[in-house]
Structure formats: C-alpha cells, structure tokens
PDB file of C-alpha atoms in Angstrom:
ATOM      1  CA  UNK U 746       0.000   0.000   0.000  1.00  0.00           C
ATOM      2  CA  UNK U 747       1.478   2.946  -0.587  1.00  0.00           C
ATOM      3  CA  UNK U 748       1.735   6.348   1.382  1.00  0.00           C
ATOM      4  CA  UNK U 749      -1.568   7.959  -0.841  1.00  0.00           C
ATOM      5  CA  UNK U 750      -3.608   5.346  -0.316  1.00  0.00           C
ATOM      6  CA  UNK U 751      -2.484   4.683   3.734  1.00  0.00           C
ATOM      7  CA  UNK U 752      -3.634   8.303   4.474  1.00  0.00           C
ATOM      8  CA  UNK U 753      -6.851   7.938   2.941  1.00  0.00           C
ATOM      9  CA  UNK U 754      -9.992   7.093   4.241  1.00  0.00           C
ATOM     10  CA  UNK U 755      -9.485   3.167   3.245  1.00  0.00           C
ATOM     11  CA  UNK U 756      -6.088   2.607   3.678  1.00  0.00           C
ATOM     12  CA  UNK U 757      -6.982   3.752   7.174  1.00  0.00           C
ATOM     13  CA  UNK U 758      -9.921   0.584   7.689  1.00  0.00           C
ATOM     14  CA  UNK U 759      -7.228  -1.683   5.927  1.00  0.00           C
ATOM     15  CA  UNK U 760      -4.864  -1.050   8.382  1.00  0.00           C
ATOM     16  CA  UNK U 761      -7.255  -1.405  11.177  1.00  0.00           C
ATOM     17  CA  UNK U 762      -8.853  -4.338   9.982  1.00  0.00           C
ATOM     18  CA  UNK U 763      -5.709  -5.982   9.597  1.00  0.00           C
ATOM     19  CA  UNK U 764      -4.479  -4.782  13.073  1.00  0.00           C
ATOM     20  CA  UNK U 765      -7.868  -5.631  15.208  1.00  0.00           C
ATOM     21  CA  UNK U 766      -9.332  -8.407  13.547  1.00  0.00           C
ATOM     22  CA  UNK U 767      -6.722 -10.481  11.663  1.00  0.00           C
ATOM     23  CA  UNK U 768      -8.205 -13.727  10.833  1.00  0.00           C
ATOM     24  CA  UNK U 769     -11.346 -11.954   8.950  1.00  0.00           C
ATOM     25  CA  UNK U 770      -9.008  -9.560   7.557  1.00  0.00           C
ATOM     26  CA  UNK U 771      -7.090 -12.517   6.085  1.00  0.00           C
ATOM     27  CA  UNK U 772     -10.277 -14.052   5.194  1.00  0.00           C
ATOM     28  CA  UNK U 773     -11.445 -10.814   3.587  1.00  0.00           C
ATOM     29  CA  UNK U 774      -8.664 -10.864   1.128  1.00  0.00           C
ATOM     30  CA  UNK U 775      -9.626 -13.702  -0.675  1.00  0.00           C
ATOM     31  CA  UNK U 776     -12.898 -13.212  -0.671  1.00  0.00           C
ATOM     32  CA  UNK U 777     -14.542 -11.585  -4.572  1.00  0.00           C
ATOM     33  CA  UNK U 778     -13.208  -8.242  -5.144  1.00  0.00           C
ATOM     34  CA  UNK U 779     -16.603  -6.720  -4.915  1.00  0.00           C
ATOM     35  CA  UNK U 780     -17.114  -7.799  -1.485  1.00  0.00           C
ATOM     36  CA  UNK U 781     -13.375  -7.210  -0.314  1.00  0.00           C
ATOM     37  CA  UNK U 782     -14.402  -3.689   1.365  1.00  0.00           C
ATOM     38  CA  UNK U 783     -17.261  -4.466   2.729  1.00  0.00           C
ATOM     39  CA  UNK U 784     -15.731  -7.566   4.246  1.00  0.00           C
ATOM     40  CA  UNK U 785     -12.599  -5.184   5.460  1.00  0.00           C
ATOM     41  CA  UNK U 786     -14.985  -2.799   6.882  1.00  0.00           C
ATOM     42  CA  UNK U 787     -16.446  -5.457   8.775  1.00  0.00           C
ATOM     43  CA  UNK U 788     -13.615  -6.624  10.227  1.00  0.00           C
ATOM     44  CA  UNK U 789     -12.262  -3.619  11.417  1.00  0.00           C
ATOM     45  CA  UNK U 790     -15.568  -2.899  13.094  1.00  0.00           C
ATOM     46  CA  UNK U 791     -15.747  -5.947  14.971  1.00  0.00           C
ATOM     47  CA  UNK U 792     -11.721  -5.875  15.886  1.00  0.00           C
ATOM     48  CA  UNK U 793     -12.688  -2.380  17.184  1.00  0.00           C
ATOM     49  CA  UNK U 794     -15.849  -3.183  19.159  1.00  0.00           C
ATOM     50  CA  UNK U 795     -13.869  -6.697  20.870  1.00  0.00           C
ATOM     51  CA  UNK U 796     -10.750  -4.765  22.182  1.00  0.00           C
ATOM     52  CA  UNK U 797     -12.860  -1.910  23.471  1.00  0.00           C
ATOM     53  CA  UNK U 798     -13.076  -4.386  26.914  1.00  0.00           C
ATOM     54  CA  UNK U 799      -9.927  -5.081  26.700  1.00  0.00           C
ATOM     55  CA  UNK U 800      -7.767  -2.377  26.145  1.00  0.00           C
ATOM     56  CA  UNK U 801     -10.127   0.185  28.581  1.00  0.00           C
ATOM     57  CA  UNK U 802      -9.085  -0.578  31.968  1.00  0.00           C
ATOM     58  CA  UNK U 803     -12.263   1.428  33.398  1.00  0.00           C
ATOM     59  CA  UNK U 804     -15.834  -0.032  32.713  1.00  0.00           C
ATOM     60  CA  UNK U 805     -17.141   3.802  32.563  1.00  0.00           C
ATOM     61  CA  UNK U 806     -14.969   4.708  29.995  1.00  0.00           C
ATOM     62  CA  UNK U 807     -15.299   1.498  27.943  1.00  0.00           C
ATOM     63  CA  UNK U 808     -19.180   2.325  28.036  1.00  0.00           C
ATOM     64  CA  UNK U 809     -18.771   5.223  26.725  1.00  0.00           C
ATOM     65  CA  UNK U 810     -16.842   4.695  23.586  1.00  0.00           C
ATOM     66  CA  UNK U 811     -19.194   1.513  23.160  1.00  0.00           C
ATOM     67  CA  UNK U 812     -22.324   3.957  23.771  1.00  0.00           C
ATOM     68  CA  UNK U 813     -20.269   6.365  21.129  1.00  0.00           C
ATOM     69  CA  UNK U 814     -20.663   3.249  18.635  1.00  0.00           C
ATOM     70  CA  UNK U 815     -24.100   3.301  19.414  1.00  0.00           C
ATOM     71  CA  UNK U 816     -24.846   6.930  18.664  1.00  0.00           C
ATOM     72  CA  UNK U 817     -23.342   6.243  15.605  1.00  0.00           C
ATOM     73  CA  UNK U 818     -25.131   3.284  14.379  1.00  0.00           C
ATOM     74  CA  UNK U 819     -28.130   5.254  15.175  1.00  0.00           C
ATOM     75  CA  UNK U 820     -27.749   8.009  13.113  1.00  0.00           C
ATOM     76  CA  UNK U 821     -26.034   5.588  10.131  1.00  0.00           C
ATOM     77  CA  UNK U 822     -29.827   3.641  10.780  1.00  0.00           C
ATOM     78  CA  UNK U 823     -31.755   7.120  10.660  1.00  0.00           C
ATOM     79  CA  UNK U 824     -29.845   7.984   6.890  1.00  0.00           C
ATOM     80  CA  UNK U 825     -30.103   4.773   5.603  1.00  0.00           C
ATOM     81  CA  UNK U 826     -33.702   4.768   6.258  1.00  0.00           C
ATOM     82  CA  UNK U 827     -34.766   7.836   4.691  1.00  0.00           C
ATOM     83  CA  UNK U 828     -35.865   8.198   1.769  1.00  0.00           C
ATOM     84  CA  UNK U 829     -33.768   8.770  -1.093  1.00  0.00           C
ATOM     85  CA  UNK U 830     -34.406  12.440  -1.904  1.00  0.00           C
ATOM     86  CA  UNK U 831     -33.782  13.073   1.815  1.00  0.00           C
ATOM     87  CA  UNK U 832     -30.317  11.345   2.402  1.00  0.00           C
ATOM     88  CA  UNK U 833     -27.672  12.921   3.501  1.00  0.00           C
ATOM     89  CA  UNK U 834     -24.787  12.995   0.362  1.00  0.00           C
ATOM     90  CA  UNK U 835     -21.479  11.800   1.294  1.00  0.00           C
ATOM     91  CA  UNK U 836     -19.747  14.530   1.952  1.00  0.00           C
ATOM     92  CA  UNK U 837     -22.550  15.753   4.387  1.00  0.00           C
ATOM     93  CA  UNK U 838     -23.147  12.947   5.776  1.00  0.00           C
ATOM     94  CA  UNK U 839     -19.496  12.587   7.079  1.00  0.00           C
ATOM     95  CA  UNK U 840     -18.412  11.202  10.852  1.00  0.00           C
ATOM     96  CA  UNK U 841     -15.011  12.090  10.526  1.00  0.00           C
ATOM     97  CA  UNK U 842     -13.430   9.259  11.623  1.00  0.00           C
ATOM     98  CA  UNK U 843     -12.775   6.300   8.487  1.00  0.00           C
ATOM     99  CA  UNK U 844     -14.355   3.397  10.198  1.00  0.00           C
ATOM    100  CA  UNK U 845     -17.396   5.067  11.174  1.00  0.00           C
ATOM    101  CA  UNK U 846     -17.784   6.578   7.682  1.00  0.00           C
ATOM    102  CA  UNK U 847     -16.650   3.363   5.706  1.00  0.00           C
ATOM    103  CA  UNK U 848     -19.547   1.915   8.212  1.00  0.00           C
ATOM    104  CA  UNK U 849     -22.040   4.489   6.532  1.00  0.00           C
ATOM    105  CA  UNK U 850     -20.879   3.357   3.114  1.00  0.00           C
ATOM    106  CA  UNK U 851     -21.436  -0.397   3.455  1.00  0.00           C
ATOM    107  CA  UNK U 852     -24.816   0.226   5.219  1.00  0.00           C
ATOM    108  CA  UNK U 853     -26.202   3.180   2.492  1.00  0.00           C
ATOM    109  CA  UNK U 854     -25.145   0.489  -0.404  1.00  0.00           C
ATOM    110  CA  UNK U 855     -26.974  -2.753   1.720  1.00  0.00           C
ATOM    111  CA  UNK U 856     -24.065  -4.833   2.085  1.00  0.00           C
ATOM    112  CA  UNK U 857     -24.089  -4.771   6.154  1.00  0.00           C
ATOM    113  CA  UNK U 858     -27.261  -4.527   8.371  1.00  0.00           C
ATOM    114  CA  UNK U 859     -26.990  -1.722  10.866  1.00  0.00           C
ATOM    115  CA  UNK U 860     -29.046  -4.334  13.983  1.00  0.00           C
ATOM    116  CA  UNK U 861     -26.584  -6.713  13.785  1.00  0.00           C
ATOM    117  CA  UNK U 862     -23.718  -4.296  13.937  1.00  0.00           C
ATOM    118  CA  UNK U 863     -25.707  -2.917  17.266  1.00  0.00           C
ATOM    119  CA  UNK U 864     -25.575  -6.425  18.367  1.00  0.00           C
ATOM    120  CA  UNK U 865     -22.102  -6.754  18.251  1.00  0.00           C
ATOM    121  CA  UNK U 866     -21.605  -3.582  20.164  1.00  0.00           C
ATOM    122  CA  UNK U 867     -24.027  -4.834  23.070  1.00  0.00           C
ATOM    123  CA  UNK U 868     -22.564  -8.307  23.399  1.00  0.00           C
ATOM    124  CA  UNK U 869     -18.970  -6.969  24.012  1.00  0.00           C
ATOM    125  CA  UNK U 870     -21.092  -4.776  26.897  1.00  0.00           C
ATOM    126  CA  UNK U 871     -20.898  -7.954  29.040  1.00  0.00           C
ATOM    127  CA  UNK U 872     -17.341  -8.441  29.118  1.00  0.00           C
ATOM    128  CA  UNK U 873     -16.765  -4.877  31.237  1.00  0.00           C
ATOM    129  CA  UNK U 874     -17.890  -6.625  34.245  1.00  0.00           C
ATOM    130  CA  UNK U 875     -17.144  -9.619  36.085  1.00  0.00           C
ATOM    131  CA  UNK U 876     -19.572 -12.460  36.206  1.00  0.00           C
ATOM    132  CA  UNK U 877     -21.838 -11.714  33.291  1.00  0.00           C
ATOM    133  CA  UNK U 878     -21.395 -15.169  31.394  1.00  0.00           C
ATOM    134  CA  UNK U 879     -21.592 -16.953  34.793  1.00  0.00           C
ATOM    135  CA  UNK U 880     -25.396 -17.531  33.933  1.00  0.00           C
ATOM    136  CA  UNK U 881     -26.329 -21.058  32.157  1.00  0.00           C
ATOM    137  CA  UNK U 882     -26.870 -20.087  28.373  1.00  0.00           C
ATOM    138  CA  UNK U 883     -24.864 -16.725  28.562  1.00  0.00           C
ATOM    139  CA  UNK U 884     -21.708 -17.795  26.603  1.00  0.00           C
ATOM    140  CA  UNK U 885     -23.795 -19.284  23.969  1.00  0.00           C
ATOM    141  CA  UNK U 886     -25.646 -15.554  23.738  1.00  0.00           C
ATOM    142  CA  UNK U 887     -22.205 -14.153  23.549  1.00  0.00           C
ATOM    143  CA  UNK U 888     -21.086 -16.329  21.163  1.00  0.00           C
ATOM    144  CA  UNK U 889     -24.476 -15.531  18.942  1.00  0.00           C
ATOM    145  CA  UNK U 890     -24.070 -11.818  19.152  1.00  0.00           C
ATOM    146  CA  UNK U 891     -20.632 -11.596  18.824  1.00  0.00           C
ATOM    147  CA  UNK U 892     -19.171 -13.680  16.440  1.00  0.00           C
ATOM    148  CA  UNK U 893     -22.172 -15.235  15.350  1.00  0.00           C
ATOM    149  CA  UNK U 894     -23.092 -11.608  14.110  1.00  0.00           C
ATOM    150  CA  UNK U 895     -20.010 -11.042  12.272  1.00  0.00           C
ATOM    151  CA  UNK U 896     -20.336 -14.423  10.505  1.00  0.00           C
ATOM    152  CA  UNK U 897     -23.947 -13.544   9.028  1.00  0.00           C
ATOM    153  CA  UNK U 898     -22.491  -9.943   8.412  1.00  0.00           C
ATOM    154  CA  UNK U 899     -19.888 -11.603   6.597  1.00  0.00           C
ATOM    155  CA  UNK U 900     -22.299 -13.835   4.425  1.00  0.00           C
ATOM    156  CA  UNK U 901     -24.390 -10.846   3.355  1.00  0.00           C
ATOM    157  CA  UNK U 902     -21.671  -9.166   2.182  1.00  0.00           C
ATOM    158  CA  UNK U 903     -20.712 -12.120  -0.415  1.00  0.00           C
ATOM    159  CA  UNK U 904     -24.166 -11.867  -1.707  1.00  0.00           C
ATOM    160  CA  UNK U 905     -25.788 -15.184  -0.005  1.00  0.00           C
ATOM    161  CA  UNK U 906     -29.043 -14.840   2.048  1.00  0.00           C
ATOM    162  CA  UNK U 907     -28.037 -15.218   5.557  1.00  0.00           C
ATOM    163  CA  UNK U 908     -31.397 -16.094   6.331  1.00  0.00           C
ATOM    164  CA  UNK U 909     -31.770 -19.007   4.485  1.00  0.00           C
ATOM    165  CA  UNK U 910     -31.838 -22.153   6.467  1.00  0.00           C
ATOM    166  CA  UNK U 911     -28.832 -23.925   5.503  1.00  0.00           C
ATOM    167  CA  UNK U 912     -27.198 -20.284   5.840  1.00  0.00           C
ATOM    168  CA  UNK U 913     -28.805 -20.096   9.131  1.00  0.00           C
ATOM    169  CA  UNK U 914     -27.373 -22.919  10.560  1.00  0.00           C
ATOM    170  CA  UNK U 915     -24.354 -22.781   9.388  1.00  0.00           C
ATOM    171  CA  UNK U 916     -23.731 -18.863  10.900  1.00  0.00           C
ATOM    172  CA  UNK U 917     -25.102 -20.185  13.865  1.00  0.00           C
ATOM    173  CA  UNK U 918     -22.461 -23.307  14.362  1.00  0.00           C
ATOM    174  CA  UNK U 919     -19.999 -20.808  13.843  1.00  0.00           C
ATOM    175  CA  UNK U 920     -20.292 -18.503  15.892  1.00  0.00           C
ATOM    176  CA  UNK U 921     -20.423 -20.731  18.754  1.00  0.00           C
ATOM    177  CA  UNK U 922     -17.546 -22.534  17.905  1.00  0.00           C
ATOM    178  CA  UNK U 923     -15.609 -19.113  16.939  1.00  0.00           C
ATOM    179  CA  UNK U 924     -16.971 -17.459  19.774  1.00  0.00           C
ATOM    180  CA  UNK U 925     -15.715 -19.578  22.399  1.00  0.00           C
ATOM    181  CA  UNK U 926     -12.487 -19.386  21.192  1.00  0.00           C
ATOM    182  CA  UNK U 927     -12.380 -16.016  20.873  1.00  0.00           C
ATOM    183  CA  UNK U 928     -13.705 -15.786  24.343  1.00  0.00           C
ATOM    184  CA  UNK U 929     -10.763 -18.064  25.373  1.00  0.00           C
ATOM    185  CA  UNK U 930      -8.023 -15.947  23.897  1.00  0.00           C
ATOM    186  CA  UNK U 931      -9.458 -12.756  26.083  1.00  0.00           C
ATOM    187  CA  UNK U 932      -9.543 -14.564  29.219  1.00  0.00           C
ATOM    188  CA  UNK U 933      -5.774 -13.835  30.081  1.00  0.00           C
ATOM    189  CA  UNK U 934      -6.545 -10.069  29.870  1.00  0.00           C
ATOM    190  CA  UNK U 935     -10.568  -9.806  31.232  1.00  0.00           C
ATOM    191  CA  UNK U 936      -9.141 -11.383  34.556  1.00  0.00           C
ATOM    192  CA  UNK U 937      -5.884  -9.184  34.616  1.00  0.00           C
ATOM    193  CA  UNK U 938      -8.221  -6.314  34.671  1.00  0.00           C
ATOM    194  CA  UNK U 939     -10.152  -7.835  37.591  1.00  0.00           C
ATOM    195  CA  UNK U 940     -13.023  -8.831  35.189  1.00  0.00           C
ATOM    196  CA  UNK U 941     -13.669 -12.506  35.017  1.00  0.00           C
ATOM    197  CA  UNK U 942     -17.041 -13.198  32.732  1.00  0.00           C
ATOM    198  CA  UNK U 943     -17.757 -16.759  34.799  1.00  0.00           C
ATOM    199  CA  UNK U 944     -17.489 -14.802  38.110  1.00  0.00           C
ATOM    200  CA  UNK U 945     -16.423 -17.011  41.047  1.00  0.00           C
ATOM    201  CA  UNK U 946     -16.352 -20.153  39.188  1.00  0.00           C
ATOM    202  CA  UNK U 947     -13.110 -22.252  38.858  1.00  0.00           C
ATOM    203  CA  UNK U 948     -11.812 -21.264  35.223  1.00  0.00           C
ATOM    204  CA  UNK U 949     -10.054 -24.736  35.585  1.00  0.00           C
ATOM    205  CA  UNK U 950     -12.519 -26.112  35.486  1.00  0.00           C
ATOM    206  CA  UNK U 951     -14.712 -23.907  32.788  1.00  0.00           C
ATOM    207  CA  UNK U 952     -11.760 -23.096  30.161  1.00  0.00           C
ATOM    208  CA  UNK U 953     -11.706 -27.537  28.893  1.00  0.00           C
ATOM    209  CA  UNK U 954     -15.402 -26.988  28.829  1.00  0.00           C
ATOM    210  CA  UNK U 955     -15.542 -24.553  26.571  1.00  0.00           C
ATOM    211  CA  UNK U 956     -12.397 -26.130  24.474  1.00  0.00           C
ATOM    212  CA  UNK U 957     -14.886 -29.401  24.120  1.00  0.00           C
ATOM    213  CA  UNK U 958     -17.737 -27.202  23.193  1.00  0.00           C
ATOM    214  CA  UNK U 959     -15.969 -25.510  20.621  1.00  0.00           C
ATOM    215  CA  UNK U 960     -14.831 -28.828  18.691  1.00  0.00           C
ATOM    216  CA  UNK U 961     -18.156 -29.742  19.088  1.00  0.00           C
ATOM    217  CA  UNK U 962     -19.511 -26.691  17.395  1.00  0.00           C
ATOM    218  CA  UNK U 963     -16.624 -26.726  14.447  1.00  0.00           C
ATOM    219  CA  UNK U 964     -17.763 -30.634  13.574  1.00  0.00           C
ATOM    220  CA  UNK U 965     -21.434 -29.360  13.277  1.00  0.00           C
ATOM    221  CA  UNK U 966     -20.166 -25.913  11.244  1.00  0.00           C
ATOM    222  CA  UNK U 967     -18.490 -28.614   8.742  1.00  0.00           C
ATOM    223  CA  UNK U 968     -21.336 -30.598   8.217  1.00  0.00           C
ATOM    224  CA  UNK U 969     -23.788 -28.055   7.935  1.00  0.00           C
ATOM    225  CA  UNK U 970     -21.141 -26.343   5.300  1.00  0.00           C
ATOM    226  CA  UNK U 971     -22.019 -29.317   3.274  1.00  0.00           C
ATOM    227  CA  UNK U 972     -25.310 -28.198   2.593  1.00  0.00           C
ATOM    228  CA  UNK U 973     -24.651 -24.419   2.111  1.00  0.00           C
ATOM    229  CA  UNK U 974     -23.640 -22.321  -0.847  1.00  0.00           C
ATOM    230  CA  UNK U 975     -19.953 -22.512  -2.344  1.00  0.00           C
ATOM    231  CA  UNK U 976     -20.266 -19.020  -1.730  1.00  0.00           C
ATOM    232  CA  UNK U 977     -20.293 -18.249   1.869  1.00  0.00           C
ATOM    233  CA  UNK U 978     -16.980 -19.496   1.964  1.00  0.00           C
ATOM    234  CA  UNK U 979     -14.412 -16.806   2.364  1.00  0.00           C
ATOM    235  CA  UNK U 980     -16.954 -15.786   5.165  1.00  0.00           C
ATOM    236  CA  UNK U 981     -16.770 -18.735   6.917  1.00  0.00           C
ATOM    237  CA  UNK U 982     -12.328 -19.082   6.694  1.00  0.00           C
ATOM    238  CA  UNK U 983     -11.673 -17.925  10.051  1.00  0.00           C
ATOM    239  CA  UNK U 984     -13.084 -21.527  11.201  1.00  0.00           C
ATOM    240  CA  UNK U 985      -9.800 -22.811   9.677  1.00  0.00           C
ATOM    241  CA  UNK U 986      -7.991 -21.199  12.601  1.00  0.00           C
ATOM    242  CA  UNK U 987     -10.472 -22.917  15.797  1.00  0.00           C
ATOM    243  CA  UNK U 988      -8.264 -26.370  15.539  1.00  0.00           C
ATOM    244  CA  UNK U 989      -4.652 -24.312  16.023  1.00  0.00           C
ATOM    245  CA  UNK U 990      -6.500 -22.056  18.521  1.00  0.00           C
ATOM    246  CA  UNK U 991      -7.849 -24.962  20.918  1.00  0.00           C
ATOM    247  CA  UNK U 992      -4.114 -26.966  20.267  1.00  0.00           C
ATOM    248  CA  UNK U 993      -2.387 -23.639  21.566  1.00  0.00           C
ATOM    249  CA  UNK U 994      -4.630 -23.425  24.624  1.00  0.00           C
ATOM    250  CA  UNK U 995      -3.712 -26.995  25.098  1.00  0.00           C
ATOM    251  CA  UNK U 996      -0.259 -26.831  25.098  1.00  0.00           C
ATOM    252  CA  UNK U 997      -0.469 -23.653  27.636  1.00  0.00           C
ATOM    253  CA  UNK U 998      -2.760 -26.350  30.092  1.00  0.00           C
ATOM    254  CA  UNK U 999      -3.844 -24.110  33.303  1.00  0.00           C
ATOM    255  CA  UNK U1000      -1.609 -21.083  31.964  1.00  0.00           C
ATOM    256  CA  UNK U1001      -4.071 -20.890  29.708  1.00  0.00           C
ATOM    257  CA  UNK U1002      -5.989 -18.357  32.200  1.00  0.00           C
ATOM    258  CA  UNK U1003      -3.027 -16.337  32.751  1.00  0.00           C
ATOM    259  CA  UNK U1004      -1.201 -16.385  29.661  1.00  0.00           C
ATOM    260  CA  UNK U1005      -2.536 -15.574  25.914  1.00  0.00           C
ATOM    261  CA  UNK U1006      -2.689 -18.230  23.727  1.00  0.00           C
ATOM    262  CA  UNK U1007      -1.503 -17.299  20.264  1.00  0.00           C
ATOM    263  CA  UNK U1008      -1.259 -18.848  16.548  1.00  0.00           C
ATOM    264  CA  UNK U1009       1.567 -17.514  14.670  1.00  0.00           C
ATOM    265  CA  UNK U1010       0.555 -15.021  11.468  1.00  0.00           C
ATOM    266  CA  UNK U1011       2.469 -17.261   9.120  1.00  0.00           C
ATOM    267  CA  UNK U1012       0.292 -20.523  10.430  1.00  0.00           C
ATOM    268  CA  UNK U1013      -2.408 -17.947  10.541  1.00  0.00           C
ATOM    269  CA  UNK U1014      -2.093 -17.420   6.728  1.00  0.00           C
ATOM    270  CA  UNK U1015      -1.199 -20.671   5.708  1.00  0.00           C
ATOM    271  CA  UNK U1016      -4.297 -22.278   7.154  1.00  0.00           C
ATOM    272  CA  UNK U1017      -6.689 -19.933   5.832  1.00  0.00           C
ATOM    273  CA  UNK U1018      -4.970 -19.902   2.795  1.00  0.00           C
ATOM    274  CA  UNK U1019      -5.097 -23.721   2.348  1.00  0.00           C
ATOM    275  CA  UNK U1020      -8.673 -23.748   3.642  1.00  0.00           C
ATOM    276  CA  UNK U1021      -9.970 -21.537   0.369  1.00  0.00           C
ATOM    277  CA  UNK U1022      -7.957 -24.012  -1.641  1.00  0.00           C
ATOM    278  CA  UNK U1023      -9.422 -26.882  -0.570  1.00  0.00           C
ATOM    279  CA  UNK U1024     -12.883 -25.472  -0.265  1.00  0.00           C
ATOM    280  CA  UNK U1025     -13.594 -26.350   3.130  1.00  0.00           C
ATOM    281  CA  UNK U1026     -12.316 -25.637   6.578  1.00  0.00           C
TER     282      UNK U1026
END
C-alpha cells in the first residue's frame, strides 16, 4: 500500500482491519473483489468493538466509547432509512473518523445490516464486568451476538441470504464454535483487569469446557457447510484457525488463564490460505 492510499480514508480501515481483527481480515482478502471492502470494513468494526473491553481498563470509559458506537449506528440507521431524496450525500453525511464513515458506506449500499452491527456492540457490553457469562446459556448468547453476528455480516456481504436455512445454521455453528475461542483468547486479559465473565467459578474447570464445546460446534459448522452455498466461503475461513486455537490453549494447560494463547501469522495465513484451496475448513 502505498503512502496515498495509507492516508486515505481506506487505507486507514485496511490497516485497522488488519491490526484488530486479523483472521477476517485474512479471510477478507480472498474473498470476490466486490465484497473485499465491505468484508474489510467489517472486520475492522468488529476488531474495534472486541478490544474496546480489553484495552479500557475502566468499565465507565469502555461504556462510553461503546455507547459512542451506538450513537453512531443510530444516526447511520436514521440515513439509511430515509428516503432517497432526503439522504444525507457523502460529503454531508461525514463522521469524521474512516471506520465510522466506511460503516455508513457499506450500510447506504446494503451490504451490512446496521441491527446486527448494534448487536455486536451490546454483546462486548458484558465483558466490562465480572460475572456476566456466569449464567447457564450466557456464553452461547455471547457467542451468537458476537461472532455469530459477524459471521452472518460476513455472508451478506458475499451476496448469499443469511437467512436461508442452511445459511442459518451454518452462521449459527460458527459462531459458537468461533466465539468460544475467541472468548478463550481474552480470558488472560478480562481477569488481569479484575473482570472474570464466569465470576467465582473455577476457570479450571470452565476453560476444557468450553475447548470441548468448541470442537463440538466446528464438527457441526463442517457438516452443515455441506449443505450451504460454495459461496459463503471466504466468510466462513476464520473456522480454519479454531483447531490451532484450541491446540495452543492446550499446550499452555492451566496457563491458559493467565497467559494468551496465540497462533503464529504465518500458520495464521497458511491455514486460511489452504482452507480456500481446498474449499472447506
């Protein structure tokens, strides 16, 4: 990329897309190049929203920029909804900050639905406090709003009805298995700022739970791929990545609560890579 393009408006989203949300960034890339931005944009959004809880060591705060993102998708909603005539132009209609406005974009043109992009934002809400996935059912909610969100985000954008039900099921295997190792990789940092989502249970004890749900949930996202359209594919890459994930947290054993597991960006690439050339994950 060069220096032009870095400064702009897009080069900008690249950049954070690749810095915040890395797997769907790599994902993104090989996805068709007339749902590459839309796809970027989406990943930088969601890389944004998740390290909101962990980078902010004060809940307050953290609400705040997450209520920010919430002001925003609001007004995005309110322009998108208009009608025509009455639309804000581009120009206009500017946030000022690249995400926000690359946000606008993909919404105006119907490539990403505004709701789900709000349901991101509130799902990441429960990791500023301690406790809130303690509840039977709550990490499979997380898991559903958070990366389960992104993953039907992702699908629109290629041009395949999310809704449909072999879409459907598919998204929703997905984000459950994604989810809870996503959830898994923020553990280290949630409890070194004092906020533990399970509370006073023994994260011994919870973290090879959630490892056995999430193989679980990959063998049913690979069966129900069978059934879905060749095209929801690039959206779907990051699954490549849940096998390497849960072998890293195993090798770390009970360190895994105090030390971040991590997949090196080569194996990263290569697995994602090899994924789109084999056509499965």
């Amino acid at each position: 990329m060069d220096d032009k393009d870095r400064s702009s408006g897009a080069g900008i989203v690249r950049d954070e897309a690749r810095a915040f949300d890395y797997d769907r960034y790599l994902a993104a890339l090989l996805a068709p190049v007339s749902a590459q931005q839309n796809l970027i944009t989406l990943a930088a959004f969601h890389g944004e929203i998740a390290r909101i809880p962990l980078q902010v060591r004060e809940p307050a705060m953290a609400e705040i920029r997450l209520q920010w993102w919430r002001d925003v998708l609001d007004e995005i909603a309110t322009d998108a909804s208009a009608p025509a005539h009455a639309q804000n132009d581009e120009n206009e209609a500017a946030i000022g900050m690249p995400l926000a406005d690359a946000v606008r974009r993909a919404v105006g043109a119907g490539g990403i639905d505004v709701a789900l992009l709000g349901s991101i934002v509130d799902t990441y809400d429960h990791l500023l406090y301690g406790g809130d996935l303690a509840a039977s059912g709550a990490v499979s909610a997380f898991a559903a709003g958070s990366q389960g969100a992104a993953f039907s985000l992702g699908v629109t954008a290629l041009g395949e009805d999310a809704g449909a039900p072999e879409c459907d099921a598919l998204i929703a295997a997905a984000g459950q298995a994604f989810g809870r190792v996503q959830l898994l990789r923020a553990l280290p940092v949630l409890c070194a700022l004092g906020r533990n989502p399970f509370g006073t249970n023994d994260l011994v004890a919870v973290v090879p739970e959630l490892r056995t749900e999430a193989r679980a949930w990959l063998v049913e996202a690979r069966a129900r791929f069978k059934d879905a359209p060749r095209g929801v594919l690039p959206a779907m890459l990051p699954l490549a990545l849940v096998e390497p994930y849960l072998k890293a947290f195993e090798r770390l054993g009970d360190r895994c609560v105090t030390t971040e597991a991590n997949v090196s960006p080569l194996t990263r690439v290569w697995r994602i890579y090899w994924a789109y050339r084999r056509g499965r994950f």
